[in-house]
Amino acid sequence: MRFRHPDGTTVHLGYCTNVHPAETLDGVLAQLRDHCEPVRRRLGRDRLGIGLWLAKDAARALVTDPSALRGLRGELDRRGLEVVTLNGFPYEGFGAEEVKYRVYKPDWTDPERLAHTTDLARLLAGLLPDDVTEGTISTLPLAWRTPFDNVAAESARAGLTTLAERLDALEDLTGKSVRIAVEPEPGCIVETTADAIAPLSGIASHRIGVCIDTCHLATSFEEPETALAALASAGVTVPKAQLSAALHAEEPHLPEVRAALAAFAEPRFLHQTRTRTSAGLRGTDDLPEAVAGQALPDGAPWRSHFHVPLHAPPAPPLTSTLPVLKDTLARLVGGPAPLTRHLEVETYTWQALPAELRPRNRTQLADGIAAELTLARDLLVDLGLKELP
């Protein structure tokens, strides 16, 4: 979906396909048929943007076979789909029964992360629509926080620097500009937008920036105004933003609130949980640790890294951080010029919701994703953007 900003800029909105697990190229093609095109049809649009997730094996198949890449591009066109952004965070196994800490491997200290992201950039240059010259790839926030010393930090920085040089060469070759967006996430070396400033300073700033994920931003209790002002002051760009909402518990000391939170404690993904105290942010690596005992102070609200559907907040006594999303979006694209041009709805946890809230079939999942995109579209229109055909 494309929108015209009042300043004339085109802003792209899509949804991330990491909600549809697929490790192979055949699986990706099936996603387009079984999920992405049905979502587009529900929205009544001739064209729908998708933030494509290409796992290691799928990416390698496309890199080694140019005809396969042409075939994927053709399939996108036939189904009314377009790709301007890739989710390069998960490497493989994102649909496994247990993902947890595995999602952070390989990290930016491992040459394989550089190799994979380079592959993704080359593929994205070949998938961009003919009238689009800029693509973006979101990537993990360097590494999980432990172990990570000065040697590891220098290794990660060297990897990103090499990537920036490769992206320069790619643009010279193809005329397509690909930018990388490091995505802050609780528990990682880059947990907050503030944490991103020092590691990214001086690394080809026009190539490497930050992906603002509004669930992660809210989970860490960051204020959108402060976060974006600090990035701007440091000259760190926002190539991409992910529109998502976290789980919010206003009164975690109450037994009924703990019980409601416990229903979201599931075995597949990490749900880092945070609260603010007078001494600063406190947290646990996962939601079960928080609800089970005294690991977190409960005198102030808790937020958990659980991407809840944008249009369907959990029932009381819980809610979502949709207000943080709205505030952030207004600051990103509601001003005289957009701070980012690529927006991606990223609710990958539909099948991790409590059983009674999960979609029971493809039809219900497509309905839910279309409802999320409709909400995002309405927010953009309210901010003065015009939806394009």
Short mmCIF file of C-alpha atoms in Angstrom, two decimals:
data_model
loop_
_atom_site.label_atom_id
_atom_site.label_comp_id
_atom_site.label_asym_id
_atom_site.label_seq_id
_atom_site.Cartn_x
_atom_site.Cartn_y
_atom_site.Cartn_z
CA MET A 1 0.00 0.00 0.00
CA ARG A 2 1.35 3.37 -0.99
CA PHE A 3 0.55 6.77 0.45
CA ARG A 4 1.40 10.28 -0.62
CA HIS A 5 2.72 12.47 2.17
CA PRO A 6 1.72 16.16 2.00
CA ASP A 7 5.32 16.97 1.00
CA GLY A 8 4.99 14.72 -2.06
CA THR A 9 6.98 11.78 -0.66
CA THR A 10 5.69 8.23 -1.16
CA VAL A 11 5.32 6.26 2.08
CA HIS A 12 4.98 2.47 1.87
CA LEU A 13 2.91 0.30 4.23
CA GLY A 14 2.94 -3.49 4.26
CA TYR A 15 2.93 -6.42 6.64
CA CYS A 16 5.75 -8.79 7.57
CA THR A 17 5.55 -12.36 6.31
CA ASN A 18 7.44 -13.82 9.28
CA VAL A 19 3.94 -14.56 10.61
CA HIS A 20 3.81 -17.34 7.97
CA PRO A 21 6.64 -19.79 8.73
CA ALA A 22 8.56 -20.91 5.65
CA GLU A 23 12.18 -21.97 5.36
CA THR A 24 12.36 -22.77 1.64
CA LEU A 25 11.62 -20.97 -1.61
CA ASP A 26 8.67 -23.27 -2.25
CA GLY A 27 7.32 -22.28 1.15
CA VAL A 28 7.68 -18.59 0.31
CA LEU A 29 5.80 -19.04 -2.96
CA ALA A 30 3.05 -20.87 -1.09
CA GLN A 31 2.81 -17.94 1.35
CA LEU A 32 2.13 -15.54 -1.47
CA ARG A 33 -0.69 -17.74 -2.76
CA ASP A 34 -2.24 -18.87 0.51
CA HIS A 35 -1.87 -15.76 2.67
CA CYS A 36 -0.59 -12.57 1.07
CA GLU A 37 -2.88 -12.43 -1.95
CA PRO A 38 -5.98 -13.23 0.15
CA VAL A 39 -5.08 -10.34 2.50
CA ARG A 40 -4.76 -8.01 -0.49
CA ARG A 41 -8.15 -9.08 -1.80
CA ARG A 42 -9.78 -8.43 1.57
CA LEU A 43 -8.43 -4.90 1.48
CA GLY A 44 -9.83 -4.34 -1.98
CA ARG A 45 -6.49 -3.11 -3.28
CA ASP A 46 -4.78 -3.84 -6.58
CA ARG A 47 -1.39 -3.73 -4.84
CA LEU A 48 -0.22 -4.74 -1.37
CA GLY A 49 3.22 -4.33 0.13
CA ILE A 50 4.77 -7.20 2.06
CA GLY A 51 7.84 -7.14 4.26
CA LEU A 52 9.30 -10.40 3.04
CA TRP A 53 11.14 -12.74 5.40
CA LEU A 54 13.61 -14.97 3.56
CA ALA A 55 15.17 -17.64 5.75
CA LYS A 56 18.71 -18.81 5.06
CA ASP A 57 17.78 -21.67 2.73
CA ALA A 58 15.26 -19.63 0.74
CA ALA A 59 17.71 -16.76 0.34
CA ARG A 60 20.50 -19.08 -0.75
CA ALA A 61 18.27 -20.73 -3.36
CA LEU A 62 17.48 -17.33 -4.85
CA VAL A 63 21.08 -16.09 -4.80
CA THR A 64 22.42 -19.17 -6.56
CA ASP A 65 19.71 -19.30 -9.24
CA PRO A 66 18.93 -16.02 -11.05
CA SER A 67 15.97 -17.65 -12.79
CA ALA A 68 14.45 -18.43 -9.38
CA LEU A 69 14.73 -14.75 -8.42
CA ARG A 70 13.04 -13.74 -11.67
CA GLY A 71 10.35 -16.30 -10.94
CA LEU A 72 9.71 -14.86 -7.49
CA ARG A 73 9.54 -11.36 -8.91
CA GLY A 74 7.04 -12.55 -11.50
CA GLU A 75 4.93 -14.29 -8.87
CA LEU A 76 4.80 -11.10 -6.80
CA ASP A 77 3.63 -9.15 -9.81
CA ARG A 78 0.97 -11.73 -10.73
CA ARG A 79 -0.49 -11.68 -7.24
CA GLY A 80 -0.54 -7.89 -6.89
CA LEU A 81 2.23 -7.83 -4.30
CA GLU A 82 5.33 -5.67 -3.99
CA VAL A 83 8.44 -5.74 -1.80
CA VAL A 84 10.37 -2.67 -0.68
CA THR A 85 11.60 -4.07 2.62
CA LEU A 86 12.89 -7.36 4.01
CA ASN A 87 12.93 -8.60 7.59
CA GLY A 88 16.51 -9.80 7.97
CA PHE A 89 16.35 -10.41 11.74
CA PRO A 90 15.45 -14.14 11.95
CA TYR A 91 18.01 -16.33 10.15
CA GLU A 92 16.21 -19.67 10.23
CA GLY A 93 13.85 -21.71 12.36
CA PHE A 94 11.43 -18.89 13.17
CA GLY A 95 8.52 -21.27 12.86
CA ALA A 96 10.04 -23.85 15.21
CA GLU A 97 8.18 -25.01 18.29
CA GLU A 98 10.78 -23.21 20.42
CA VAL A 99 12.61 -20.16 19.11
CA LYS A 100 13.56 -18.21 22.26
CA TYR A 101 17.24 -17.20 22.28
CA ARG A 102 17.96 -18.92 18.95
CA VAL A 103 16.54 -15.93 17.06
CA TYR A 104 19.68 -13.93 17.90
CA LYS A 105 22.03 -16.34 16.12
CA PRO A 106 24.11 -15.80 14.11
CA ASP A 107 24.75 -12.34 15.51
CA TRP A 108 26.85 -9.52 14.08
CA THR A 109 30.07 -11.01 15.49
CA ASP A 110 29.61 -13.99 13.14
CA PRO A 111 30.69 -13.64 9.48
CA GLU A 112 27.61 -15.62 8.48
CA ARG A 113 25.39 -12.71 9.54
CA LEU A 114 27.29 -10.42 7.18
CA ALA A 115 27.11 -12.97 4.37
CA HIS A 116 23.37 -13.53 4.83
CA THR A 117 22.56 -9.83 4.98
CA THR A 118 24.66 -9.20 1.89
CA ASP A 119 22.65 -11.88 0.10
CA LEU A 120 19.41 -10.25 1.21
CA ALA A 121 20.54 -6.86 -0.08
CA ARG A 122 21.35 -8.30 -3.50
CA LEU A 123 17.99 -10.04 -3.61
CA LEU A 124 16.10 -6.94 -2.55
CA ALA A 125 17.73 -4.92 -5.33
CA GLY A 126 16.26 -7.45 -7.75
CA LEU A 127 12.81 -7.50 -6.14
CA LEU A 128 12.18 -3.76 -5.86
CA PRO A 129 9.44 -2.45 -8.15
CA ASP A 130 10.73 -0.71 -11.25
CA ASP A 131 9.60 2.70 -9.98
CA VAL A 132 11.19 2.30 -6.52
CA THR A 133 14.89 2.99 -6.02
CA GLU A 134 15.23 2.48 -2.25
CA GLY A 135 14.88 -0.71 -0.23
CA THR A 136 15.38 -1.42 3.46
CA ILE A 137 16.36 -4.44 5.55
CA SER A 138 15.82 -4.65 9.29
CA THR A 139 18.40 -6.64 11.26
CA LEU A 140 19.05 -7.77 14.80
CA PRO A 141 20.45 -5.33 17.41
CA LEU A 142 24.03 -6.60 17.09
CA ALA A 143 23.66 -9.51 19.54
CA TRP A 144 22.03 -10.79 22.69
CA ARG A 145 23.58 -8.96 25.65
CA THR A 146 25.80 -11.82 26.90
CA PRO A 147 28.55 -12.61 26.25
CA PHE A 148 29.61 -9.40 24.50
CA ASP A 149 32.94 -7.68 25.20
CA ASN A 150 35.01 -5.04 23.43
CA VAL A 151 36.38 -7.58 20.97
CA ALA A 152 32.84 -8.61 20.06
CA ALA A 153 31.79 -4.97 19.73
CA GLU A 154 34.62 -4.27 17.32
CA SER A 155 33.80 -7.38 15.31
CA ALA A 156 30.16 -6.30 14.98
CA ARG A 157 31.18 -2.80 13.97
CA ALA A 158 33.56 -4.17 11.34
CA GLY A 159 30.78 -6.34 9.92
CA LEU A 160 28.42 -3.40 9.56
CA THR A 161 31.16 -1.24 8.06
CA THR A 162 31.92 -3.90 5.45
CA LEU A 163 28.21 -4.22 4.72
CA ALA A 164 27.90 -0.47 4.14
CA GLU A 165 30.76 -0.64 1.63
CA ARG A 166 29.05 -3.52 -0.17
CA LEU A 167 25.80 -1.57 -0.31
CA ASP A 168 27.61 1.35 -1.94
CA ALA A 169 28.96 -1.02 -4.58
CA LEU A 170 25.51 -2.57 -5.04
CA GLU A 171 23.99 0.83 -5.78
CA ASP A 172 26.72 1.59 -8.28
CA LEU A 173 25.94 -1.70 -10.02
CA THR A 174 22.13 -1.70 -9.91
CA GLY A 175 21.00 1.88 -9.31
CA LYS A 176 19.07 0.60 -6.28
CA SER A 177 19.86 1.96 -2.81
CA VAL A 178 19.52 -0.55 0.04
CA ARG A 179 19.65 0.68 3.63
CA ILE A 180 20.02 -1.37 6.82
CA ALA A 181 17.98 -0.72 9.95
CA VAL A 182 19.25 -2.10 13.28
CA GLU A 183 16.22 -3.00 15.38
CA PRO A 184 16.55 -2.28 19.14
CA GLU A 185 15.03 -5.05 21.26
CA PRO A 186 14.86 -5.65 25.03
CA GLY A 187 17.64 -7.87 26.34
CA CYS A 188 20.02 -7.15 23.48
CA ILE A 189 23.20 -5.10 23.21
CA VAL A 190 21.07 -2.45 21.54
CA GLU A 191 18.02 -2.57 23.80
CA THR A 192 16.83 1.00 23.24
CA THR A 193 17.19 3.68 20.61
CA ALA A 194 19.68 5.42 22.90
CA ASP A 195 21.82 2.28 22.91
CA ALA A 196 22.01 2.43 19.11
CA ILE A 197 23.67 5.81 18.87
CA ALA A 198 27.23 4.95 19.92
CA PRO A 199 27.58 1.68 17.92
CA LEU A 200 26.19 3.27 14.76
CA SER A 201 27.99 6.59 14.90
CA GLY A 202 30.35 7.00 11.99
CA ILE A 203 29.27 3.81 10.15
CA ALA A 204 28.16 5.22 6.80
CA SER A 205 25.14 6.87 8.38
CA HIS A 206 23.30 7.09 5.06
CA ARG A 207 23.40 3.27 4.88
CA ILE A 208 22.97 2.09 8.48
CA GLY A 209 20.22 3.43 10.72
CA VAL A 210 17.59 2.25 13.19
CA CYS A 211 14.37 0.31 12.77
CA ILE A 212 11.85 1.64 15.27
CA ASP A 213 9.68 -1.26 16.45
CA THR A 214 6.89 0.32 18.47
CA CYS A 215 6.35 -2.80 20.57
CA HIS A 216 10.01 -2.82 21.60
CA LEU A 217 9.99 0.94 22.15
CA ALA A 218 6.99 0.63 24.46
CA THR A 219 8.29 -2.44 26.30
CA SER A 220 11.38 -0.46 27.29
CA PHE A 221 9.17 2.48 28.34
CA GLU A 222 10.85 4.80 25.86
CA GLU A 223 9.09 8.08 25.13
CA PRO A 224 8.72 8.47 21.35
CA GLU A 225 9.43 12.21 21.39
CA THR A 226 12.65 11.78 23.38
CA ALA A 227 13.81 8.75 21.41
CA LEU A 228 13.34 10.29 17.99
CA ALA A 229 14.85 13.62 19.04
CA ALA A 230 17.97 11.88 20.33
CA LEU A 231 18.39 9.92 17.09
CA ALA A 232 17.96 13.06 15.01
CA SER A 233 20.44 14.98 17.15
CA ALA A 234 23.01 12.21 16.66
CA GLY A 235 22.39 12.03 12.92
CA VAL A 236 21.03 8.47 13.09
CA THR A 237 18.32 7.87 10.50
CA VAL A 238 15.19 5.70 10.68
CA PRO A 239 15.08 3.77 7.39
CA LYS A 240 12.17 1.64 8.58
CA ALA A 241 9.56 1.36 11.33
CA GLN A 242 7.59 -1.67 12.47
CA LEU A 243 4.08 -1.02 13.71
CA SER A 244 3.41 -3.31 16.64
CA ALA A 245 1.91 -3.22 20.12
CA ALA A 246 3.13 -4.71 23.38
CA LEU A 247 1.20 -6.27 26.26
CA HIS A 248 0.50 -3.79 29.09
CA ALA A 249 -0.51 -4.61 32.67
CA GLU A 250 -1.40 -1.54 34.73
CA GLU A 251 -1.65 -3.30 38.11
CA PRO A 252 0.60 -6.36 38.09
CA HIS A 253 0.32 -6.82 41.86
CA LEU A 254 -3.27 -8.04 41.51
CA PRO A 255 -3.75 -11.82 41.30
CA GLU A 256 -6.23 -11.52 38.46
CA VAL A 257 -3.71 -9.48 36.46
CA ARG A 258 -0.98 -12.06 37.04
CA ALA A 259 -3.38 -14.78 35.92
CA ALA A 260 -4.26 -12.86 32.74
CA LEU A 261 -0.57 -12.34 31.96
CA ALA A 262 0.18 -16.00 32.59
CA ALA A 263 -2.16 -16.91 29.72
CA PHE A 264 0.31 -15.20 27.36
CA ALA A 265 3.35 -17.08 28.73
CA GLU A 266 4.03 -19.57 25.94
CA PRO A 267 6.97 -21.76 24.90
CA ARG A 268 7.88 -20.47 21.44
CA PHE A 269 9.13 -16.89 21.72
CA LEU A 270 10.88 -14.79 24.35
CA HIS A 271 8.61 -12.23 25.94
CA GLN A 272 10.99 -9.89 27.75
CA THR A 273 9.09 -8.04 30.47
CA ARG A 274 9.94 -4.63 31.91
CA THR A 275 8.87 -2.16 34.59
CA ARG A 276 10.09 1.28 35.60
CA THR A 277 11.43 1.91 39.09
CA SER A 278 13.06 4.85 40.80
CA ALA A 279 16.40 3.15 40.15
CA GLY A 280 15.68 2.68 36.43
CA LEU A 281 14.33 -0.06 34.20
CA ARG A 282 14.01 -3.56 35.66
CA GLY A 283 13.18 -6.66 33.70
CA THR A 284 13.16 -10.39 33.08
CA ASP A 285 14.14 -12.27 29.95
CA ASP A 286 10.76 -13.95 29.67
CA LEU A 287 7.19 -13.56 30.86
CA PRO A 288 7.01 -16.79 32.90
CA GLU A 289 9.81 -15.50 35.15
CA ALA A 290 7.85 -12.32 35.79
CA VAL A 291 4.48 -13.86 36.61
CA ALA A 292 5.82 -16.76 38.66
CA GLY A 293 7.24 -14.91 41.63
CA GLN A 294 9.08 -11.85 42.86
CA ALA A 295 11.53 -11.34 40.01
CA LEU A 296 10.03 -7.94 39.19
CA PRO A 297 8.74 -5.15 41.45
CA ASP A 298 4.98 -4.92 40.94
CA GLY A 299 4.22 -1.44 42.22
CA ALA A 300 4.19 0.04 38.73
CA PRO A 301 2.90 -1.15 35.33
CA TRP A 302 4.55 -4.01 33.46
CA ARG A 303 5.01 -4.30 29.73
CA SER A 304 5.87 -7.49 27.91
CA HIS A 305 7.39 -8.04 24.48
CA PHE A 306 4.40 -9.85 23.06
CA HIS A 307 3.19 -8.50 19.71
CA VAL A 308 -0.58 -8.33 20.18
CA PRO A 309 -2.88 -7.64 17.19
CA LEU A 310 -3.15 -3.92 16.58
CA HIS A 311 -6.93 -3.87 16.20
CA ALA A 312 -7.71 -6.32 19.01
CA PRO A 313 -6.16 -5.45 22.38
CA PRO A 314 -6.41 -8.13 25.07
CA ALA A 315 -9.42 -8.14 27.36
CA PRO A 316 -9.28 -6.34 30.70
CA PRO A 317 -7.47 -6.28 33.04
CA LEU A 318 -4.78 -6.17 30.31
CA THR A 319 -4.43 -3.80 27.39
CA SER A 320 -1.92 -2.98 24.66
CA THR A 321 0.49 -0.15 23.98
CA LEU A 322 -1.34 1.01 20.86
CA PRO A 323 -1.18 4.63 22.14
CA VAL A 324 2.62 4.44 21.91
CA LEU A 325 2.32 3.26 18.31
CA LYS A 326 0.00 6.16 17.48
CA ASP A 327 2.31 8.69 19.12
CA THR A 328 5.37 7.31 17.34
CA LEU A 329 3.65 7.15 13.96
CA ALA A 330 2.49 10.74 14.27
CA ARG A 331 6.08 11.83 14.93
CA LEU A 332 7.49 9.68 12.14
CA VAL A 333 5.18 10.71 9.31
CA GLY A 334 2.87 13.41 10.68
CA GLY A 335 5.34 16.27 10.39
CA PRO A 336 6.30 18.49 7.43
CA ALA A 337 8.48 15.67 6.03
CA PRO A 338 8.42 11.94 6.86
CA LEU A 339 11.27 10.63 9.00
CA THR A 340 10.82 7.20 7.43
CA ARG A 341 9.20 5.95 4.23
CA HIS A 342 8.84 2.25 5.03
CA LEU A 343 6.24 1.06 7.53
CA GLU A 344 5.60 -2.60 8.32
CA VAL A 345 2.92 -4.17 10.50
CA GLU A 346 4.70 -6.98 12.35
CA THR A 347 2.44 -9.17 14.45
CA TYR A 348 4.19 -12.53 14.14
CA THR A 349 2.61 -13.97 17.29
CA TRP A 350 -0.89 -14.80 16.04
CA GLN A 351 -0.39 -18.52 16.70
CA ALA A 352 1.27 -17.83 20.06
CA LEU A 353 -1.79 -16.03 21.46
CA PRO A 354 -3.85 -17.76 24.15
CA ALA A 355 -5.74 -20.61 22.47
CA GLU A 356 -9.12 -18.87 22.47
CA LEU A 357 -7.67 -15.85 20.65
CA ARG A 358 -5.77 -17.69 17.91
CA PRO A 359 -7.09 -17.80 14.34
CA ARG A 360 -8.36 -21.31 13.65
CA ASN A 361 -7.71 -21.28 9.92
CA ARG A 362 -6.23 -19.28 7.05
CA THR A 363 -9.43 -17.33 6.57
CA GLN A 364 -9.42 -16.00 10.11
CA LEU A 365 -5.72 -15.17 9.94
CA ALA A 366 -6.18 -13.23 6.70
CA ASP A 367 -9.13 -11.39 8.24
CA GLY A 368 -7.00 -10.41 11.23
CA ILE A 369 -4.04 -9.20 9.20
CA ALA A 370 -6.34 -7.20 6.93
CA ALA A 371 -7.93 -5.60 10.00
CA GLU A 372 -4.50 -4.60 11.31
CA LEU A 373 -3.58 -3.03 7.98
CA THR A 374 -6.91 -1.22 7.86
CA LEU A 375 -6.20 0.31 11.27
CA ALA A 376 -2.73 1.39 10.14
CA ARG A 377 -4.14 2.81 6.91
CA ASP A 378 -6.74 4.82 8.81
CA LEU A 379 -4.06 6.24 11.12
CA LEU A 380 -2.03 7.38 8.11
CA VAL A 381 -5.02 9.00 6.45
CA ASP A 382 -5.86 10.79 9.71
CA LEU A 383 -2.31 12.18 9.69
CA GLY A 384 -2.92 13.74 6.29
CA LEU A 385 -1.46 11.10 3.99
CA LYS A 386 -3.39 10.13 0.87
CA GLU A 387 -3.75 6.49 -0.11
CA LEU A 388 -2.61 5.88 -3.66
CA PRO A 389 -4.18 3.36 -6.08
#
